[in-house]
């Protein structure tokens, strides 16, 4: 993405700009910061991926072969934390940085300096998480949900994770404030709210969710911290507290959090599908309303994660129906994407492949979610591999596939070169196939009762797990193709046209490829 | 071509953020080591805090210079307004988590522990009356009464809301004396509040045996009032900075978001206190 830099650098203020590593440390340019976010996210994706493969190695066969059980739990926990907070969320913020200013015709983010800090808070958090493996007792092993009382009892690794979460939370809040302000206040003349590209809309709503729930997570882990070191009894029954209270507070954050990880993905897919169907998005305004209702509903469904904890039957009924209600706006979206494709003149370049793969496989994840929302069923399935299958269908085939699709879609604009289409297609098909090999069997092992977060299992689950492990290694290796495609595309290739995709609409395609370092210094007028 | 600052303001590359990141990293490493028994952790923590202050001072000085240098147009002003509102909203949600914990303990967990099942099987003899510590805590404490210092503190904070508004009126009328005296009074009220709060804590620990380890009541009392007090401290520091800027002649009737942002923050802290007074001290 250096190419992007070199291109638009003939600016008068050359002298002010530091070069080398300092350029990246001090940058206030949304494109630089977007690039930083995306590379950070990809490195965390690799770290988290290696942890996942370490898990799958142990699960290849029943019995304990490779890791001590305590270490296995650390791997599970850190895999979850790193993927959620280090890989998926920063990737979407990277997209927001690159794309939102270009899509709404703004010269940069509203607070360019704070934008820099939002990014540069992430490496310290990552350092804390990685360091925590090497302190006495190792990393936290309480699961990414850091439930009390596990989390109130563990060693120093837990404290490091708490502080890492605090810092990443601060980064998310600042990033979100920046994004909201940019969208509300920096749009080009004529770019009314209801003309904004859907990716911008989904980020506006995501940012609102982030500001609403990240502080709640901060509160919850602060209570853990004080329970650990300062003698409070929030999560201790002997002191009038309750470990279940932690779950309530956590999931009040946690459920909106899963939508934080999927709404921008919806946005990306809503950009890609119309482009390659060569038709405008079907039902634009219903997409906006569906996204908003998902966001609002996401605040009142949290206890579907806690059906087995024990709560009044009325509460169970409420949370069951509220959860099922979310399937309605989600269904609206899937319907609209398909209706957009209906009778379109479609082509299937890599971004479109990922978008179609997303729609197909994410919907399966949505359905298993619906199954889990049924209280009596969930009481059987809670904490089994069925849940693991569910959330990997929505998070890997959902969020991650949309991220890949988005990278293939916009990377010509970022680097000025086309990516290698053949390799891109290989990346898609291998990811798609290995993804399903890895996670589809988990539905069965889960239905058969295999508990999650356990290094050993009963013999009848052996075949399913063996298949999953083989698939996981295939999936992991396929991602190296992606790395190769991206590096290749940065270094050169076929020149990308300004209007890279013939069916694409939007301000970003009116800019040269690669997009100059500074864009829209004079705002465009949107008709 | 119009330069970027004609319409929008985009800052030059900045070295402040990275100082902030280094500061938070050393604070986190320091605190984690210190809490787990490594005494050197303290020093790392303090070093981090100092770097953080250095960074904040530098960053805000830059912002003040840019503002007084006329770099912030109307649009930047609106951006500041949006961002401060959303920041305050995030703070509201932070306090919401702790108020949520208070309600949960008062309405669900403590009554549950005194319920029939717990009574007979686990905690015989525990009476679930608020204020309660918890069935496993044998020490006794007295709760903090509402009508002594807390009521006085309510009065102090409410009046400080008035004085800061009066100062704002002074700024709008370009009456610098009213502005400066209004701020001085607000700061004095804020500091008196903090002084009383410290006295109240000392009184709680020494005479009421009310400590943070006193179960449900102790934890919620000290965490809620503690975080509130922390916010008052930050608010007071910000007011002092604004006072110095006013004395230095900063701000104009039509351009003073720095002042207003702090005033908004102060009102927010005020509202949180009212909720605290009602739900922690009074009811
Ligand atoms: C139709 C929409 C959805 C429904 C009805 C739904 C429902 C559920 C339910 C009931 C559970 C709890 C299962 C259990 O622990 O027993 C669950 C877990 C989970 N869901 Fe979903 N879900 C939906 C969409 C999503 C999406 C879009 C994401 C993320 C992108 C997501 C991520 C997760 C995660 C991460 C968990 C597991 C959390 C954990 O225990 O570690 N879900 N879902
Ligand atoms: Cu959920």
Tab-separated table of N, CA, C and O and ligand atoms in Angstrom, chain A residues 84 88 144-145 147 250-251 254-255 257-263 266 301-308 319-320 322-328 330-331 362-363 365-374 377-384 386-388 390-396 398-399 452-453, ligand 1:
chain	number	residue	atom	x	y	z
A	84	UNK	N	-11.472	-12.284	18.370
A	84	UNK	CA	-12.555	-11.304	18.484
A	84	UNK	C	-11.999	-9.887	18.516
A	84	UNK	O	-12.380	-9.028	17.719
A	88	UNK	N	-10.954	-9.728	14.100
A	88	UNK	CA	-12.185	-9.320	13.410
A	88	UNK	C	-12.469	-7.834	13.608
A	88	UNK	O	-12.651	-7.082	12.649
A	144	UNK	N	-13.029	-16.851	26.638
A	144	UNK	CA	-13.053	-15.449	26.196
A	144	UNK	C	-14.138	-14.688	26.947
A	144	UNK	O	-14.114	-13.464	26.996
A	145	UNK	N	-15.070	-15.430	27.564
A	145	UNK	CA	-16.141	-14.797	28.322
A	145	UNK	C	-15.729	-14.461	29.748
A	145	UNK	O	-16.531	-13.897	30.494
A	147	UNK	N	-15.755	-15.689	32.625
A	147	UNK	CA	-16.754	-15.865	33.676
A	147	UNK	C	-16.122	-15.886	35.067
A	147	UNK	O	-15.106	-16.531	35.291
A	250	UNK	N	-21.825	-9.330	31.498
A	250	UNK	CA	-20.990	-9.668	30.352
A	250	UNK	C	-21.826	-9.799	29.078
A	250	UNK	O	-21.474	-9.267	28.033
A	251	UNK	N	-22.950	-10.514	29.160
A	251	UNK	CA	-23.715	-10.742	27.928
A	251	UNK	C	-24.501	-9.518	27.505
A	251	UNK	O	-24.880	-9.401	26.342
A	254	UNK	N	-21.937	-8.718	25.563
A	254	UNK	CA	-21.524	-9.768	24.638
A	254	UNK	C	-22.446	-9.956	23.458
A	254	UNK	O	-21.991	-10.161	22.339
A	255	UNK	N	-23.754	-9.864	23.674
A	255	UNK	CA	-24.589	-10.076	22.505
A	255	UNK	C	-24.481	-8.921	21.509
A	255	UNK	O	-24.248	-9.170	20.329
A	257	UNK	N	-22.015	-7.234	21.109
A	257	UNK	CA	-20.677	-7.419	20.543
A	257	UNK	C	-20.710	-8.342	19.319
A	257	UNK	O	-20.026	-8.083	18.332
A	258	UNK	N	-21.492	-9.409	19.355
A	258	UNK	CA	-21.491	-10.281	18.176
A	258	UNK	C	-22.101	-9.545	16.981
A	258	UNK	O	-21.705	-9.770	15.840
A	259	UNK	N	-23.019	-8.620	17.217
A	259	UNK	CA	-23.543	-7.834	16.099
A	259	UNK	C	-22.551	-6.794	15.644
A	259	UNK	O	-22.515	-6.418	14.474
A	260	UNK	N	-21.734	-6.323	16.582
A	260	UNK	CA	-20.655	-5.420	16.189
A	260	UNK	C	-19.763	-6.118	15.177
A	260	UNK	O	-19.253	-5.505	14.244
A	261	UNK	N	-19.619	-7.436	15.330
A	261	UNK	CA	-18.736	-8.158	14.421
A	261	UNK	C	-19.440	-8.578	13.142
A	261	UNK	O	-18.793	-9.089	12.232
A	262	UNK	N	-20.760	-8.412	13.052
A	262	UNK	CA	-21.415	-8.857	11.818
A	262	UNK	C	-22.023	-7.700	11.036
A	262	UNK	O	-22.125	-7.778	9.808
A	263	UNK	N	-22.426	-6.603	11.691
A	263	UNK	CA	-23.087	-5.535	10.930
A	263	UNK	C	-22.180	-4.953	9.834
A	263	UNK	O	-22.624	-4.797	8.697
A	266	UNK	N	-22.303	-7.206	6.971
A	266	UNK	CA	-23.509	-6.980	6.169
A	266	UNK	C	-23.280	-5.811	5.216
A	266	UNK	O	-23.682	-5.844	4.055
A	301	UNK	N	-31.669	-9.363	24.280
A	301	UNK	CA	-31.691	-10.811	24.067
A	301	UNK	C	-30.576	-11.524	24.825
A	301	UNK	O	-30.410	-12.719	24.689
A	302	UNK	N	-29.821	-10.769	25.644
A	302	UNK	CA	-28.554	-11.319	26.116
A	302	UNK	C	-28.687	-12.639	26.877
A	302	UNK	O	-27.820	-13.489	26.806
A	303	UNK	N	-29.819	-12.829	27.578
A	303	UNK	CA	-29.873	-14.019	28.441
A	303	UNK	C	-30.066	-15.309	27.657
A	303	UNK	O	-30.110	-16.387	28.255
A	304	UNK	N	-30.124	-15.239	26.293
A	304	UNK	CA	-30.153	-16.521	25.565
A	304	UNK	C	-28.819	-17.251	25.703
A	304	UNK	O	-28.724	-18.406	25.326
A	305	UNK	N	-27.821	-16.566	26.239
A	305	UNK	CA	-26.564	-17.257	26.519
A	305	UNK	C	-26.589	-17.935	27.884
A	305	UNK	O	-25.623	-18.564	28.277
A	306	UNK	N	-27.688	-17.752	28.600
A	306	UNK	CA	-27.699	-18.172	30.006
A	306	UNK	C	-28.900	-19.036	30.351
A	306	UNK	O	-29.267	-19.135	31.511
A	307	UNK	N	-29.505	-19.650	29.342
A	307	UNK	CA	-30.720	-20.420	29.622
A	307	UNK	C	-30.491	-21.509	30.661
A	307	UNK	O	-31.373	-21.834	31.444
A	308	UNK	N	-29.294	-22.086	30.685
A	308	UNK	CA	-29.067	-23.187	31.622
A	308	UNK	C	-28.662	-22.701	33.004
A	308	UNK	O	-28.493	-23.502	33.906
A	319	UNK	N	-36.771	-14.007	26.622
A	319	UNK	CA	-35.514	-13.986	25.880
A	319	UNK	C	-35.566	-14.905	24.667
A	319	UNK	O	-34.926	-14.644	23.651
A	320	UNK	N	-36.340	-15.965	24.766
A	320	UNK	CA	-36.473	-16.844	23.611
A	320	UNK	C	-37.158	-16.107	22.460
A	320	UNK	O	-36.664	-16.069	21.334
A	322	UNK	N	-37.682	-12.865	22.049
A	322	UNK	CA	-36.924	-11.692	21.596
A	322	UNK	C	-35.814	-12.129	20.654
A	322	UNK	O	-35.569	-11.514	19.612
A	323	UNK	N	-35.127	-13.225	21.002
A	323	UNK	CA	-34.041	-13.705	20.154
A	323	UNK	C	-34.570	-14.107	18.787
A	323	UNK	O	-33.985	-13.781	17.749
A	324	UNK	N	-35.681	-14.817	18.804
A	324	UNK	CA	-36.224	-15.258	17.516
A	324	UNK	C	-36.637	-14.070	16.663
A	324	UNK	O	-36.546	-14.111	15.443
A	325	UNK	N	-37.064	-13.013	17.339
A	325	UNK	CA	-37.463	-11.812	16.606
A	325	UNK	C	-36.315	-11.282	15.752
A	325	UNK	O	-36.532	-10.730	14.675
A	326	UNK	N	-35.091	-11.435	16.238
A	326	UNK	CA	-33.944	-10.912	15.482
A	326	UNK	C	-33.819	-11.607	14.143
A	326	UNK	O	-33.323	-11.041	13.175
A	327	UNK	N	-34.300	-12.829	14.074
A	327	UNK	CA	-34.200	-13.536	12.800
A	327	UNK	C	-35.005	-12.825	11.722
A	327	UNK	O	-34.718	-12.978	10.537
A	328	UNK	N	-36.008	-12.020	12.119
A	328	UNK	CA	-36.832	-11.350	11.101
A	328	UNK	C	-36.024	-10.304	10.325
A	328	UNK	O	-35.896	-10.419	9.098
A	330	UNK	N	-32.891	-10.066	10.145
A	330	UNK	CA	-31.795	-10.768	9.479
A	330	UNK	C	-32.305	-11.412	8.199
A	330	UNK	O	-31.651	-11.364	7.153
A	331	UNK	N	-33.503	-11.980	8.277
A	331	UNK	CA	-34.108	-12.580	7.088
A	331	UNK	C	-34.350	-11.536	6.012
A	331	UNK	O	-34.137	-11.797	4.819
A	362	UNK	N	-23.431	-18.043	6.066
A	362	UNK	CA	-23.900	-17.269	7.212
A	362	UNK	C	-25.336	-17.625	7.543
A	362	UNK	O	-25.709	-17.729	8.715
A	363	UNK	N	-26.153	-17.844	6.525
A	363	UNK	CA	-27.548	-18.197	6.802
A	363	UNK	C	-27.636	-19.492	7.586
A	363	UNK	O	-28.494	-19.638	8.459
A	365	UNK	N	-25.523	-20.461	9.750
A	365	UNK	CA	-25.221	-20.065	11.123
A	365	UNK	C	-26.408	-19.389	11.772
A	365	UNK	O	-26.671	-19.563	12.964
A	366	UNK	N	-27.141	-18.594	10.982
A	366	UNK	CA	-28.336	-17.953	11.513
A	366	UNK	C	-29.360	-18.988	11.942
A	366	UNK	O	-29.999	-18.865	12.996
A	367	UNK	N	-29.486	-20.025	11.131
A	367	UNK	CA	-30.469	-21.056	11.481
A	367	UNK	C	-30.077	-21.805	12.737
A	367	UNK	O	-30.913	-22.080	13.598
A	368	UNK	N	-28.780	-22.156	12.863
A	368	UNK	CA	-28.415	-22.841	14.098
A	368	UNK	C	-28.621	-21.907	15.287
A	368	UNK	O	-28.965	-22.348	16.377
A	369	UNK	N	-28.461	-20.595	15.060
A	369	UNK	CA	-28.747	-19.637	16.134
A	369	UNK	C	-30.193	-19.737	16.557
A	369	UNK	O	-30.523	-19.748	17.746
A	370	UNK	N	-31.050	-19.840	15.559
A	370	UNK	CA	-32.472	-19.953	15.840
A	370	UNK	C	-32.767	-21.221	16.640
A	370	UNK	O	-33.582	-21.226	17.570
A	371	UNK	N	-32.086	-22.291	16.269
A	371	UNK	CA	-32.269	-23.543	17.009
A	371	UNK	C	-31.849	-23.344	18.458
A	371	UNK	O	-32.555	-23.743	19.390
A	372	UNK	N	-30.712	-22.663	18.640
A	372	UNK	CA	-30.222	-22.468	20.002
A	372	UNK	C	-31.110	-21.516	20.793
A	372	UNK	O	-31.101	-21.530	22.024
A	373	UNK	N	-31.861	-20.686	20.082
A	373	UNK	CA	-32.712	-19.738	20.789
A	373	UNK	C	-33.901	-20.431	21.449
A	373	UNK	O	-34.540	-19.863	22.336
A	374	UNK	N	-34.207	-21.637	21.004
A	374	UNK	CA	-35.349	-22.359	21.584
A	374	UNK	C	-34.909	-22.908	22.938
A	374	UNK	O	-34.091	-23.825	23.010
A	377	UNK	N	-34.418	-26.618	23.735
A	377	UNK	CA	-33.368	-27.217	22.918
A	377	UNK	C	-31.999	-26.762	23.413
A	377	UNK	O	-31.063	-27.552	23.533
A	378	UNK	N	-31.930	-25.476	23.729
A	378	UNK	CA	-30.640	-24.951	24.171
A	378	UNK	C	-30.175	-25.621	25.450
A	378	UNK	O	-28.976	-25.779	25.683
A	379	UNK	N	-31.129	-26.018	26.283
A	379	UNK	CA	-30.727	-26.649	27.537
A	379	UNK	C	-29.959	-27.936	27.240
A	379	UNK	O	-29.039	-28.311	27.972
A	380	UNK	N	-30.283	-28.571	26.119
A	380	UNK	CA	-29.501	-29.733	25.691
A	380	UNK	C	-28.169	-29.313	25.068
A	380	UNK	O	-27.169	-29.993	25.242
A	381	UNK	N	-28.195	-28.227	24.315
A	381	UNK	CA	-27.056	-27.935	23.445
A	381	UNK	C	-26.057	-26.958	24.036
A	381	UNK	O	-24.942	-26.828	23.531
A	382	UNK	N	-26.454	-26.250	25.065
A	382	UNK	CA	-25.577	-25.262	25.674
A	382	UNK	C	-24.239	-25.894	26.034
A	382	UNK	O	-24.182	-27.013	26.537
A	383	UNK	N	-23.169	-25.161	25.694
A	383	UNK	CA	-21.822	-25.635	25.999
A	383	UNK	C	-21.434	-26.933	25.296
A	383	UNK	O	-20.585	-27.670	25.772
A	384	UNK	N	-22.061	-27.184	24.148
A	384	UNK	CA	-21.598	-28.309	23.337
A	384	UNK	C	-20.968	-27.751	22.066
A	384	UNK	O	-21.010	-26.554	21.810
A	386	UNK	N	-22.146	-27.882	19.300
A	386	UNK	CA	-23.149	-27.280	18.428
A	386	UNK	C	-23.039	-25.758	18.487
A	386	UNK	O	-23.136	-25.074	17.467
A	387	UNK	N	-22.827	-25.245	19.693
A	387	UNK	CA	-22.650	-23.798	19.839
A	387	UNK	C	-21.378	-23.362	19.117
A	387	UNK	O	-21.340	-22.330	18.443
A	388	UNK	N	-20.331	-24.188	19.228
A	388	UNK	CA	-19.082	-23.847	18.543
A	388	UNK	C	-19.320	-23.796	17.040
A	388	UNK	O	-18.854	-22.886	16.346
A	390	UNK	N	-22.193	-23.152	15.577
A	390	UNK	CA	-22.996	-21.957	15.314
A	390	UNK	C	-22.120	-20.724	15.186
A	390	UNK	O	-22.168	-20.016	14.194
A	391	UNK	N	-21.301	-20.475	16.190
A	391	UNK	CA	-20.648	-19.173	16.120
A	391	UNK	C	-19.490	-19.141	15.145
A	391	UNK	O	-19.116	-18.078	14.682
A	392	UNK	N	-18.973	-20.308	14.763
A	392	UNK	CA	-17.979	-20.236	13.698
A	392	UNK	C	-18.651	-20.066	12.336
A	392	UNK	O	-18.071	-19.456	11.440
A	393	UNK	N	-19.855	-20.565	12.183
A	393	UNK	CA	-20.553	-20.304	10.917
A	393	UNK	C	-20.820	-18.818	10.756
A	393	UNK	O	-20.701	-18.277	9.668
A	394	UNK	N	-21.212	-18.143	11.833
A	394	UNK	CA	-21.499	-16.718	11.675
A	394	UNK	C	-20.235	-15.863	11.717
A	394	UNK	O	-20.193	-14.799	11.120
A	395	UNK	N	-19.219	-16.317	12.435
A	395	UNK	CA	-18.045	-15.455	12.566
A	395	UNK	C	-16.977	-15.728	11.504
A	395	UNK	O	-16.347	-14.798	11.014
A	396	UNK	N	-16.752	-16.966	11.148
A	396	UNK	CA	-15.739	-17.254	10.132
A	396	UNK	C	-16.360	-17.107	8.750
A	396	UNK	O	-15.941	-16.286	7.947
A	398	UNK	N	-19.154	-15.894	8.197
A	398	UNK	CA	-19.831	-14.606	8.167
A	398	UNK	C	-18.818	-13.484	8.130
A	398	UNK	O	-18.407	-13.024	7.067
A	399	UNK	N	-18.392	-13.052	9.313
A	399	UNK	CA	-17.521	-11.874	9.377
A	399	UNK	C	-16.251	-12.035	8.539
A	399	UNK	O	-15.907	-11.170	7.743
A	452	UNK	N	-17.869	-28.405	24.848
A	452	UNK	CA	-16.837	-27.537	24.293
A	452	UNK	C	-15.788	-27.235	25.362
A	452	UNK	O	-16.019	-27.519	26.541
A	453	UNK	N	-14.650	-26.665	24.948
A	453	UNK	CA	-13.575	-26.247	25.856
A	453	UNK	C	-13.029	-27.384	26.717
A	453	UNK	O	-12.742	-27.207	27.895
C	1	LIG	C1	-30.223	-15.234	13.744
C	1	LIG	C2	-29.343	-14.729	14.520
C	1	LIG	C3	-28.751	-15.414	15.744
C	1	LIG	C4	-29.357	-16.109	16.736
C	1	LIG	C5	-30.836	-16.387	16.867
C	1	LIG	C6	-28.324	-16.513	17.672
C	1	LIG	C7	-28.539	-17.237	18.820
C	1	LIG	C8	-27.557	-17.672	19.684
C	1	LIG	C9	-27.763	-18.370	20.916
C	1	LIG	C10	-29.126	-18.746	21.466
C	1	LIG	C11	-26.555	-18.631	21.477
C	1	LIG	C12	-26.271	-19.302	22.823
C	1	LIG	C13	-25.934	-20.711	22.636
C	1	LIG	C14	-25.480	-21.344	23.909
C	1	LIG	O1	-24.464	-20.901	24.486
C	1	LIG	O2	-26.150	-22.270	24.339
C	1	LIG	C15	-25.563	-18.088	20.597
C	1	LIG	C16	-24.202	-18.159	20.824
C	1	LIG	C17	-23.282	-17.428	20.109
C	1	LIG	N1	-23.530	-16.666	18.987
C	1	LIG	FE1	-25.321	-16.475	18.044
C	1	LIG	N2	-27.122	-16.091	17.219
C	1	LIG	C18	-27.345	-15.405	16.056
C	1	LIG	C19	-26.400	-14.779	15.282
C	1	LIG	C20	-25.083	-14.636	15.641
C	1	LIG	C21	-24.138	-13.805	14.957
C	1	LIG	C22	-24.445	-12.950	13.754
C	1	LIG	C23	-22.967	-13.918	15.616
C	1	LIG	C24	-21.628	-13.277	15.371
C	1	LIG	C25	-21.212	-12.789	14.291
C	1	LIG	C26	-23.158	-14.834	16.709
C	1	LIG	C27	-22.168	-15.229	17.578
C	1	LIG	C28	-22.352	-16.053	18.636
C	1	LIG	C29	-21.314	-16.455	19.532
C	1	LIG	C30	-19.857	-15.980	19.483
C	1	LIG	C31	-21.882	-17.323	20.452
C	1	LIG	C32	-21.185	-18.098	21.551
C	1	LIG	C33	-20.731	-17.302	22.678
C	1	LIG	C34	-20.042	-18.179	23.685
C	1	LIG	O3	-20.717	-18.847	24.466
C	1	LIG	O4	-18.797	-18.183	23.696
C	1	LIG	N3	-24.453	-15.266	16.689
C	1	LIG	N4	-26.195	-17.501	19.511
